mmCIF file of C-alpha atoms in Angstrom:
data_model
loop_
_atom_site.group_PDB
_atom_site.id
_atom_site.type_symbol
_atom_site.label_atom_id
_atom_site.label_comp_id
_atom_site.label_asym_id
_atom_site.label_seq_id
_atom_site.Cartn_x
_atom_site.Cartn_y
_atom_site.Cartn_z
ATOM 1 C CA MET K 263 102.977 37.199 66.663
ATOM 2 C CA ALA K 264 105.869 37.969 64.200
ATOM 3 C CA VAL K 265 109.036 36.552 65.602
ATOM 4 C CA PRO K 266 112.383 37.960 64.596
ATOM 5 C CA LEU K 267 115.123 35.369 64.278
ATOM 6 C CA THR K 268 118.653 36.610 65.531
ATOM 7 C CA GLY K 269 121.592 35.561 67.270
ATOM 8 C CA HIS K 270 122.076 32.145 65.895
ATOM 9 C CA ALA K 271 125.356 31.218 64.423
ATOM 10 C CA GLN K 272 123.793 29.890 61.179
ATOM 11 C CA ASN K 273 121.052 32.488 60.678
ATOM 12 C CA PRO K 274 118.422 31.317 58.108
ATOM 13 C CA PRO K 275 117.051 33.486 55.270
ATOM 14 C CA ILE K 276 113.653 33.520 57.241
ATOM 15 C CA THR K 277 113.570 36.723 59.357
ATOM 16 C CA ASP K 278 110.112 36.863 60.657
ATOM 17 C CA PHE K 279 106.747 34.826 60.430
ATOM 18 C CA LEU K 280 103.307 35.345 61.530
ATOM 19 C CA PHE K 281 100.699 32.640 62.098
ATOM 20 C CA LEU K 282 97.481 32.989 60.187
ATOM 21 C CA SER K 283 95.338 29.851 60.319
ATOM 22 C CA CYS K 284 95.279 26.031 60.692
ATOM 23 C CA GLY K 285 92.801 23.443 59.849
ATOM 24 C CA ILE K 286 91.584 20.678 57.522
ATOM 25 C CA ASP K 287 91.764 21.574 53.929
ATOM 26 C CA THR K 288 90.752 18.230 52.399
ATOM 27 C CA LEU K 289 88.535 15.640 53.798
ATOM 28 C CA ASP K 290 87.538 12.413 51.743
ATOM 29 C CA LEU K 291 85.027 10.094 53.403
ATOM 30 C CA GLY K 292 84.269 6.376 52.660
ATOM 31 C CA LEU K 293 80.663 5.703 53.268
ATOM 32 C CA PHE K 294 79.049 2.281 53.882
ATOM 33 C CA VAL K 295 75.505 3.015 52.453
ATOM 34 C CA SER K 296 72.564 0.767 52.381
ATOM 35 C CA TRP K 297 70.100 1.403 49.399
ATOM 36 C CA ASP K 298 66.385 0.789 49.590
ATOM 37 C CA THR K 299 64.533 -1.671 47.421
ATOM 38 C CA THR K 300 64.336 0.864 44.559
ATOM 39 C CA TRP K 301 68.112 0.577 44.106
ATOM 40 C CA ASN K 302 67.974 -1.125 40.750
ATOM 41 C CA THR K 303 65.649 1.596 39.290
ATOM 42 C CA THR K 304 67.759 4.176 40.754
ATOM 43 C CA LYS K 305 70.968 2.759 39.452
ATOM 44 C CA GLU K 306 69.227 2.604 35.815
ATOM 45 C CA GLY K 307 68.632 6.245 36.209
ATOM 46 C CA LEU K 308 72.127 7.093 37.327
ATOM 47 C CA GLU K 309 73.371 5.125 34.258
ATOM 48 C CA ASP K 310 71.061 7.033 31.923
ATOM 49 C CA LYS K 311 72.255 10.349 33.263
ATOM 50 C CA LYS K 312 75.806 9.276 33.040
ATOM 51 C CA THR K 313 75.416 8.477 29.569
ATOM 52 C CA ALA K 314 73.597 11.745 28.748
ATOM 53 C CA ALA K 315 76.300 13.766 30.382
ATOM 54 C CA GLN K 316 78.901 12.354 27.801
ATOM 55 C CA LYS K 317 80.571 15.295 26.048
ATOM 56 C CA THR K 318 78.955 18.030 28.320
ATOM 57 C CA THR K 319 80.321 19.989 31.101
ATOM 58 C CA GLY K 320 77.636 18.249 33.582
ATOM 59 C CA LEU K 321 74.132 17.381 33.384
ATOM 60 C CA LEU K 322 72.044 19.558 35.479
ATOM 61 C CA ASP K 323 69.566 17.887 37.868
ATOM 62 C CA LYS K 324 67.756 18.397 41.131
ATOM 63 C CA THR K 325 66.861 16.021 44.225
ATOM 64 C CA ASP K 326 63.357 15.743 45.439
ATOM 65 C CA ILE K 327 64.020 18.723 47.970
ATOM 66 C CA GLY K 328 65.144 20.915 45.081
ATOM 67 C CA ARG K 329 68.846 20.443 45.518
ATOM 68 C CA GLU K 330 70.702 21.192 42.187
ATOM 69 C CA PHE K 331 73.634 19.232 41.252
ATOM 70 C CA LEU K 332 75.387 17.878 38.273
ATOM 71 C CA HIS K 333 75.815 14.381 36.756
ATOM 72 C CA HIS K 334 79.349 13.872 35.265
ATOM 73 C CA PRO K 335 80.253 11.161 32.905
ATOM 74 C CA SER K 336 83.348 10.071 34.740
ATOM 75 C CA GLY K 337 83.272 8.180 38.206
ATOM 76 C CA LYS K 338 86.437 7.402 40.495
ATOM 77 C CA ALA K 339 88.416 4.535 39.419
ATOM 78 C CA PRO K 340 88.382 1.737 40.253
ATOM 79 C CA ASN K 341 85.310 1.158 42.268
ATOM 80 C CA TYR K 342 82.716 4.223 41.822
ATOM 81 C CA ARG K 343 80.866 4.412 38.554
ATOM 82 C CA TYR K 344 78.754 7.557 39.211
ATOM 83 C CA GLN K 345 79.566 11.059 40.256
ATOM 84 C CA LEU K 346 77.073 13.600 41.640
ATOM 85 C CA HIS K 347 78.550 16.995 41.820
ATOM 86 C CA PHE K 348 76.835 19.243 44.676
ATOM 87 C CA PRO K 349 78.102 22.768 45.467
ATOM 88 C CA GLU K 350 79.537 21.394 48.771
ATOM 89 C CA TYR K 351 81.145 18.101 47.778
ATOM 90 C CA ARG K 352 81.283 15.417 45.154
ATOM 91 C CA ILE K 353 79.570 11.965 45.735
ATOM 92 C CA TYR K 354 81.083 8.977 43.995
ATOM 93 C CA ILE K 355 78.771 5.885 43.907
ATOM 94 C CA ALA K 356 79.511 2.196 43.334
ATOM 95 C CA ILE K 357 77.053 -0.232 41.736
ATOM 96 C CA SER K 358 76.707 -2.472 44.615
ATOM 97 C CA ASP K 359 73.309 -2.401 46.597
ATOM 98 C CA LYS K 360 74.849 -2.856 49.989
ATOM 99 C CA PRO K 361 78.485 -2.118 51.500
ATOM 100 C CA GLY K 362 80.989 -4.888 51.819
ATOM 101 C CA LYS K 363 84.268 -4.653 53.602
ATOM 102 C CA THR K 364 84.967 -1.467 51.757
ATOM 103 C CA PRO K 365 82.771 1.773 51.187
ATOM 104 C CA ASN K 366 80.386 1.770 48.424
ATOM 105 C CA VAL K 367 80.000 5.583 48.441
ATOM 106 C CA TYR K 368 83.071 8.030 48.408
ATOM 107 C CA VAL K 369 82.810 11.698 49.233
ATOM 108 C CA THR K 370 85.202 14.587 48.519
ATOM 109 C CA ILE K 371 84.171 17.703 50.558
ATOM 110 C CA LYS K 372 85.333 20.896 49.094
ATOM 111 C CA SER K 373 87.807 23.040 50.704
ATOM 112 C CA GLU K 374 85.531 26.215 50.996
ATOM 113 C CA THR K 375 82.974 24.023 52.691
ATOM 114 C CA LEU K 376 85.272 22.691 55.157
ATOM 115 C CA TRP K 377 86.517 26.193 56.232
ATOM 116 C CA HIS K 378 83.164 27.805 56.655
ATOM 117 C CA VAL K 379 80.563 24.995 57.681
ATOM 118 C CA GLU K 380 80.688 22.833 60.834
ATOM 119 C CA PHE K 381 81.021 19.070 59.954
ATOM 120 C CA PRO K 382 77.763 18.095 61.566
ATOM 121 C CA THR K 383 75.849 20.463 59.296
ATOM 122 C CA ILE K 384 77.652 19.003 56.305
ATOM 123 C CA LEU K 385 76.821 15.528 57.487
ATOM 124 C CA GLU K 386 73.257 16.480 57.810
ATOM 125 C CA LEU K 387 73.093 17.806 54.322
ATOM 126 C CA LEU K 388 74.911 14.686 52.877
ATOM 127 C CA GLU K 389 72.450 12.487 54.625
ATOM 128 C CA LEU K 390 69.587 14.396 52.998
ATOM 129 C CA ASP K 391 71.030 14.223 49.642
ATOM 130 C CA LEU K 392 71.772 10.458 49.689
ATOM 131 C CA ASP K 393 68.165 9.835 51.166
ATOM 132 C CA SER K 394 66.979 11.407 47.978
ATOM 133 C CA PHE K 395 68.401 8.308 46.099
ATOM 134 C CA GLY K 396 67.084 5.935 48.661
ATOM 135 C CA GLY K 397 70.438 5.775 50.627
ATOM 136 C CA THR K 398 71.145 5.366 54.392
ATOM 137 C CA ILE K 399 74.562 5.943 55.949
ATOM 138 C CA GLU K 400 75.476 3.099 58.171
ATOM 139 C CA ARG K 401 79.113 4.063 58.718
ATOM 140 C CA ILE K 402 81.722 6.837 58.072
ATOM 141 C CA GLN K 403 85.194 6.124 57.462
ATOM 142 C CA PRO K 404 87.963 8.831 56.842
ATOM 143 C CA SER K 405 89.783 8.048 53.811
ATOM 144 C CA ARG K 406 92.007 11.012 53.256
ATOM 145 C CA VAL K 407 92.929 14.090 55.293
ATOM 146 C CA ASP K 408 95.037 16.993 54.468
ATOM 147 C CA LEU K 409 95.950 19.051 57.483
ATOM 148 C CA CYS K 410 97.475 22.434 57.084
ATOM 149 C CA ALA K 411 98.887 25.530 58.728
ATOM 150 C CA ASP K 412 99.298 28.992 57.031
ATOM 151 C CA PHE K 413 101.997 31.586 57.828
ATOM 152 C CA ARG K 414 102.993 34.995 56.497
ATOM 153 C CA ILE K 415 106.728 34.559 56.044
ATOM 154 C CA ASN K 416 109.624 37.259 55.092
ATOM 155 C CA PRO K 417 111.568 36.425 53.221
ATOM 156 C CA PRO K 418 110.049 33.250 51.857
ATOM 157 C CA PRO K 419 111.840 29.951 52.294
ATOM 158 C CA THR K 420 114.294 28.845 49.630
ATOM 159 C CA LEU K 421 115.052 25.441 48.476
ATOM 160 C CA GLN K 422 118.594 25.624 49.990
ATOM 161 C CA PHE K 423 116.991 26.583 53.433
ATOM 162 C CA ILE K 424 114.719 23.700 53.462
ATOM 163 C CA GLN K 425 117.517 21.408 52.301
ATOM 164 C CA GLN K 426 119.895 22.592 54.960
ATOM 165 C CA HIS K 427 117.353 22.293 57.842
ATOM 166 C CA ARG K 428 115.388 19.252 56.754
ATOM 167 C CA VAL K 429 115.027 16.300 59.065
ATOM 168 C CA SER K 430 112.477 13.804 57.438
ATOM 169 C CA ARG K 431 111.395 10.183 57.725
ATOM 170 C CA SER K 432 111.131 10.191 53.845
ATOM 171 C CA THR K 433 114.285 10.661 51.597
ATOM 172 C CA MET K 434 112.240 11.509 48.659
ATOM 173 C CA ILE K 435 111.785 15.009 47.493
ATOM 174 C CA ARG K 436 110.241 16.969 44.721
ATOM 175 C CA PRO K 437 111.002 20.690 44.495
ATOM 176 C CA TYR K 438 109.313 23.046 41.980
ATOM 177 C CA LEU K 439 110.961 26.146 41.075
ATOM 178 C CA SER K 440 110.213 29.160 38.991
ATOM 179 C CA GLY K 441 113.552 30.035 37.763
ATOM 180 C CA GLU K 442 115.488 29.938 41.116
ATOM 181 C CA THR K 443 112.344 30.746 43.206
ATOM 182 C CA LEU K 444 110.873 27.996 45.181
ATOM 183 C CA GLU K 445 107.223 27.471 44.765
ATOM 184 C CA THR K 446 106.385 24.018 46.189
ATOM 185 C CA PHE K 447 108.445 21.572 48.156
ATOM 186 C CA TYR K 448 107.342 18.079 48.360
ATOM 187 C CA SER K 449 108.791 15.274 50.659
ATOM 188 C CA GLY K 450 107.316 11.807 50.520
ATOM 189 C CA SER K 451 106.108 9.900 47.447
ATOM 190 C CA PRO K 452 102.884 10.828 45.841
ATOM 191 C CA THR K 453 101.293 7.499 46.742
ATOM 192 C CA SER K 454 102.759 7.074 50.167
ATOM 193 C CA PRO K 455 100.650 7.163 53.299
ATOM 194 C CA VAL K 456 101.929 10.511 54.352
ATOM 195 C CA GLN K 457 103.181 13.376 52.156
ATOM 196 C CA ILE K 458 104.275 16.890 53.143
ATOM 197 C CA ARG K 459 103.983 19.972 50.922
ATOM 198 C CA ILE K 460 105.525 23.413 51.740
ATOM 199 C CA TYR K 461 104.221 25.857 49.263
ATOM 200 C CA ASP K 462 103.446 29.350 48.250
ATOM 201 C CA LYS K 463 99.846 29.510 49.159
ATOM 202 C CA GLY K 464 99.511 33.174 48.291
ATOM 203 C CA LYS K 465 100.546 32.392 44.581
ATOM 204 C CA GLU K 466 98.236 29.509 44.436
ATOM 205 C CA ILE K 467 95.079 31.076 45.439
ATOM 206 C CA GLN K 468 95.630 33.873 42.772
ATOM 207 C CA LYS K 469 95.673 30.834 40.228
ATOM 208 C CA SER K 470 92.691 29.101 42.054
ATOM 209 C CA ASN K 471 90.626 32.268 42.829
ATOM 210 C CA LYS K 472 90.243 31.353 46.506
ATOM 211 C CA GLN K 473 90.024 34.797 47.669
ATOM 212 C CA TRP K 474 87.853 33.975 50.615
ATOM 213 C CA PHE K 475 90.986 32.983 52.322
ATOM 214 C CA LEU K 476 91.879 36.725 53.012
ATOM 215 C CA PRO K 477 89.390 37.330 55.700
ATOM 216 C CA ILE K 478 90.097 34.030 57.343
ATOM 217 C CA TRP K 479 93.745 35.098 57.417
ATOM 218 C CA GLY K 480 92.890 38.604 58.327
ATOM 219 C CA VAL K 481 94.923 40.090 55.676
ATOM 220 C CA ASP K 482 94.347 42.306 52.649
ATOM 221 C CA THR K 483 96.785 40.488 50.385
ATOM 222 C CA ALA K 484 97.907 36.848 50.090
ATOM 223 C CA GLU K 485 101.447 37.856 49.099
ATOM 224 C CA GLY K 486 104.058 36.174 51.336
ATOM 225 C CA VAL K 487 101.594 33.421 52.701
ATOM 226 C CA TRP K 488 103.111 30.042 52.699
ATOM 227 C CA ARG K 489 101.381 26.718 53.762
ATOM 228 C CA VAL K 490 102.690 23.615 55.453
ATOM 229 C CA GLU K 491 100.268 20.902 54.519
ATOM 230 C CA PHE K 492 100.330 17.101 55.349
ATOM 231 C CA GLN K 493 98.375 14.710 53.098
ATOM 232 C CA LEU K 494 97.274 11.757 55.035
ATOM 233 C CA ARG K 495 95.852 8.583 53.205
ATOM 234 C CA ARG K 496 93.738 5.726 54.536
ATOM 235 C CA THR K 497 96.888 3.565 55.314
ATOM 236 C CA PHE K 498 98.181 6.123 57.824
ATOM 237 C CA LEU K 499 94.975 6.780 59.270
ATOM 238 C CA HIS K 500 94.446 2.953 59.856
ATOM 239 C CA GLN K 501 97.745 2.842 61.499
ATOM 240 C CA TYR K 502 96.443 5.431 64.028
ATOM 241 C CA ARG K 503 93.318 3.337 64.398
ATOM 242 C CA ILE K 504 91.048 6.007 63.024
ATOM 243 C CA LYS K 505 87.911 4.129 61.933
ATOM 244 C CA THR K 506 85.508 6.906 62.531
ATOM 245 C CA ILE K 507 85.124 10.603 62.401
ATOM 246 C CA GLU K 508 85.025 10.793 66.244
ATOM 247 C CA ASP K 509 88.494 9.013 66.250
ATOM 248 C CA LEU K 510 89.845 11.656 63.928
ATOM 249 C CA TRP K 511 88.515 14.646 65.950
ATOM 250 C CA GLY K 512 89.949 13.013 69.221
ATOM 251 C CA LYS K 513 93.527 12.248 67.690
ATOM 252 C CA ILE K 514 93.848 15.195 65.216
ATOM 253 C CA GLY K 515 96.268 17.146 67.562
ATOM 254 C CA THR K 516 98.323 14.149 68.499
ATOM 255 C CA ILE K 517 98.701 13.355 64.743
ATOM 256 C CA TRP K 518 100.010 16.958 64.038
ATOM 257 C CA GLU K 519 102.430 16.581 66.865
ATOM 258 C CA TYR K 520 103.837 13.372 65.453
ATOM 259 C CA LEU K 521 104.033 14.696 61.847
ATOM 260 C CA THR K 522 105.847 18.025 62.840
ATOM 261 C CA ALA K 523 108.107 16.471 65.457
ATOM 262 C CA GLU K 524 109.058 13.096 64.324
ATOM 263 C CA TRP K 525 107.928 12.532 60.593
ATOM 264 C CA PHE K 526 109.319 16.079 59.377
ATOM 265 C CA SER K 527 110.858 18.964 60.992
ATOM 266 C CA LEU K 528 113.188 21.866 60.140
ATOM 267 C CA ARG K 529 116.257 22.052 62.620
ATOM 268 C CA PHE K 530 119.484 23.807 62.656
ATOM 269 C CA PRO K 531 122.329 21.546 61.458
ATOM 270 C CA ASP K 532 124.007 21.895 65.011
ATOM 271 C CA ASN K 533 124.404 18.333 65.994
ATOM 272 C CA ASP K 534 125.538 15.169 64.205
ATOM 273 C CA LYS K 535 122.455 13.298 65.694
ATOM 274 C CA ALA K 536 119.304 14.673 63.810
ATOM 275 C CA GLU K 537 116.906 14.299 66.946
ATOM 276 C CA ARG K 538 119.225 16.465 69.053
ATOM 277 C CA ARG K 539 119.324 19.507 66.459
ATOM 278 C CA THR K 540 117.744 22.769 67.580
ATOM 279 C CA ILE K 541 114.283 23.221 66.186
ATOM 280 C CA HIS K 542 113.914 26.318 63.894
ATOM 281 C CA PRO K 543 111.838 28.933 65.530
ATOM 282 C CA TRP K 544 109.273 28.944 62.680
ATOM 283 C CA TRP K 545 108.828 25.347 62.776
ATOM 284 C CA LEU K 546 108.491 25.540 66.494
ATOM 285 C CA SER K 547 105.374 27.780 65.714
ATOM 286 C CA VAL K 548 104.190 25.095 63.121
ATOM 287 C CA GLN K 549 104.326 22.385 65.994
ATOM 288 C CA GLU K 550 102.452 24.570 68.288
ATOM 289 C CA CYS K 551 99.494 24.197 66.088
ATOM 290 C CA SER K 552 98.785 20.865 67.605
ATOM 291 C CA GLU K 553 97.128 22.712 70.319
ATOM 292 C CA ARG K 554 95.003 24.829 68.068
ATOM 293 C CA PHE K 555 93.395 21.770 66.056
ATOM 294 C CA GLY K 556 91.304 20.536 68.835
ATOM 295 C CA GLY K 557 89.772 24.056 69.667
ATOM 296 C CA MET K 558 89.223 24.844 65.989
ATOM 297 C CA ILE K 559 87.281 21.644 65.002
ATOM 298 C CA GLU K 560 83.868 23.223 65.360
ATOM 299 C CA ALA K 561 85.094 26.749 64.870
ATOM 300 C CA ARG K 562 84.230 28.021 61.288
ATOM 301 C CA ARG K 563 84.227 31.428 59.797
ATOM 302 C CA THR K 564 81.415 33.518 58.391
ATOM 303 C CA TYR K 565 81.685 33.311 54.561
ATOM 304 C CA THR K 566 82.888 36.550 52.800
ATOM 305 C CA THR K 567 82.449 36.440 49.154
ATOM 306 C CA ASP K 568 85.565 36.947 46.691
ATOM 307 C CA THR K 569 87.041 40.141 46.539
ATOM 308 C CA VAL K 570 86.728 42.479 43.392
ATOM 309 C CA GLU K 571 90.200 41.248 42.184
ATOM 310 C CA PRO K 572 88.976 38.128 40.516
ATOM 311 C CA ILE K 573 86.029 40.203 38.860
ATOM 312 C CA GLN K 574 88.509 42.722 37.491
ATOM 313 C CA LYS K 575 90.443 39.791 35.978
ATOM 314 C CA THR K 576 87.469 38.552 34.393
ATOM 315 C CA LEU K 577 86.570 42.030 32.878
ATOM 316 C CA ALA K 578 90.060 42.322 31.515
ATOM 317 C CA HIS K 579 89.435 39.153 29.588
ATOM 318 C CA ILE K 580 86.143 40.311 28.483
ATOM 319 C CA CYS K 581 87.633 43.796 27.500
ATOM 320 C CA GLY K 582 90.172 41.858 25.307
ATOM 321 C CA ARG K 583 87.509 39.967 23.534
ATOM 322 C CA LEU K 584 85.446 43.214 22.947
ATOM 323 C CA VAL K 585 88.557 44.774 21.265
ATOM 324 C CA SER K 586 89.196 41.534 19.086
ATOM 325 C CA ILE K 587 85.708 41.597 17.882
ATOM 326 C CA ALA K 588 85.771 45.296 17.123
ATOM 327 C CA ALA K 589 88.786 44.862 15.035
ATOM 328 C CA GLN K 590 87.322 41.842 13.257
ATOM 329 C CA GLU K 591 84.107 43.932 12.468
ATOM 330 C CA GLY K 592 86.009 47.128 11.713
ATOM 331 C CA ILE K 593 84.186 49.047 14.613
ATOM 332 C CA LYS K 594 86.320 52.036 15.717
ATOM 333 C CA ASP K 595 83.852 53.631 18.204
ATOM 334 C CA ARG K 596 84.089 52.287 21.787
ATOM 335 C CA MET K 597 80.227 52.463 22.559
ATOM 336 C CA LYS K 598 79.241 50.949 19.138
ATOM 337 C CA ALA K 599 81.692 48.116 19.896
ATOM 338 C CA ILE K 600 79.982 47.498 23.358
ATOM 339 C CA LEU K 601 76.567 47.646 22.061
ATOM 340 C CA HIS K 602 77.555 45.221 19.151
ATOM 341 C CA LEU K 603 78.958 42.858 21.618
ATOM 342 C CA GLU K 604 75.748 43.113 23.619
ATOM 343 C CA GLU K 605 73.682 42.263 20.608
ATOM 344 C CA LEU K 606 75.796 39.231 19.760
ATOM 345 C CA ILE K 607 75.591 37.779 23.376
ATOM 346 C CA TYR K 608 71.890 38.446 23.356
ATOM 347 C CA GLN K 609 71.411 36.609 20.142
ATOM 348 C CA ARG K 610 73.730 33.673 21.256
ATOM 349 C CA MET K 611 72.249 33.048 24.721
ATOM 350 C CA ASP K 612 68.574 32.932 25.629
ATOM 351 C CA ASP K 613 67.165 33.019 29.216
ATOM 352 C CA GLU K 614 66.877 29.118 29.348
ATOM 353 C CA LYS K 615 70.562 28.833 28.216
ATOM 354 C CA PHE K 616 71.586 31.453 30.760
ATOM 355 C CA GLN K 617 69.780 29.922 33.732
ATOM 356 C CA SER K 618 71.116 26.588 32.850
ATOM 357 C CA GLU K 619 74.770 27.606 32.579
ATOM 358 C CA TYR K 620 74.425 30.041 35.649
ATOM 359 C CA LYS K 621 73.267 26.965 37.678
ATOM 360 C CA LYS K 622 76.050 24.835 36.502
ATOM 361 C CA LYS K 623 78.656 27.579 37.141
ATOM 362 C CA ALA K 624 77.303 28.048 40.769
ATOM 363 C CA ILE K 625 77.557 24.402 41.531
ATOM 364 C CA LYS K 626 81.174 24.227 40.255
ATOM 365 C CA LEU K 627 82.261 27.424 42.032
ATOM 366 C CA GLY K 628 81.076 25.632 45.210
ATOM 367 C CA TYR K 629 79.866 27.004 48.518
ATOM 368 C CA ARG K 630 79.169 30.660 48.490
ATOM 369 C CA GLY K 631 77.618 31.328 52.157
ATOM 370 C CA GLU K 632 74.217 29.712 51.447
ATOM 371 C CA LEU K 633 74.353 26.105 52.434
ATOM 372 C CA GLY K 634 72.027 23.517 50.822
ATOM 373 C CA GLY K 635 69.623 26.127 49.315
ATOM 374 C CA THR K 636 66.922 28.423 50.785
ATOM 375 C CA ASP K 637 65.440 25.713 53.047
ATOM 376 C CA TYR K 638 68.892 24.988 54.630
ATOM 377 C CA GLU K 639 70.413 28.259 54.933
ATOM 378 C CA VAL K 640 73.048 28.553 57.618
ATOM 379 C CA PHE K 641 74.303 32.255 57.694
#
């Protein structure tokens, strides 16, 4: 619930806050995959598709069970040469026919998939996709995890507020401001095992078009929503002896507790010793998310499509182009201009081109409530 902050000698600018959600927003997996005896032929096919995808937005293809995906010309440096882009995740594949001490397949699961689909279901689909190329998963190793908690905060945190209350294991900070307004605050090096980001999530989803967060948060507008997000790399996970997904699920609450109590916290400057300073009430609520993580691992939300707002933005862009074309053609009548635009579009894009571009766009947009196609529908 919203908690008013009063009665402290050094009252911060934040006057109330409301917990909205917490969860895993990024999950990268290192897979140890064994390929069957046709791997050399499969690899040649991947190489051909990689070459054909050069100078394109992605080469459309489908698996033997009808799963559509894109081949991209770029892989993932330094070890993964091939990239397969599915609606739910991206798969990066090395050229080796069997895993060594390091994974030979790397998977980045998309945010919208993580927020809406249970992990066992994601894993089942991943196994099917790799099987289409003759691959069998032997072991899964978490490589990167982003843990986050979202709050509606009023008024929003300022750089001065964070600087005055920050107690951190890292001395490196990178604030990003629009004028004097804080938009993102980083603590920790971009390449360090741990990095925290506190940022205006509401403004970010307006740019990224992730309107599906609104029903998850239970709000009508993203204004005033801020996120606390810890980015954890493999080195940190190794220190916590997280070798499997099961290890991650079992320790995720403990990890959040350490991150928000010892690695970074916001405390009142009321004691010379940082560890004895009074924890800020909002940050106490952030810390309490450690109890929520365990119970939310298998709790996923029913997908609700993007709201009408992004469509209106697209329409505004189309209307602008309509007026530009009408002015260039000297067409002053609105209906004539619309019909002329319709004719130009019809001439430029045939059914085959439309279907191809539609499928590409659907893959890039990611999960939209139907997992894996008609044969693997979840909701």
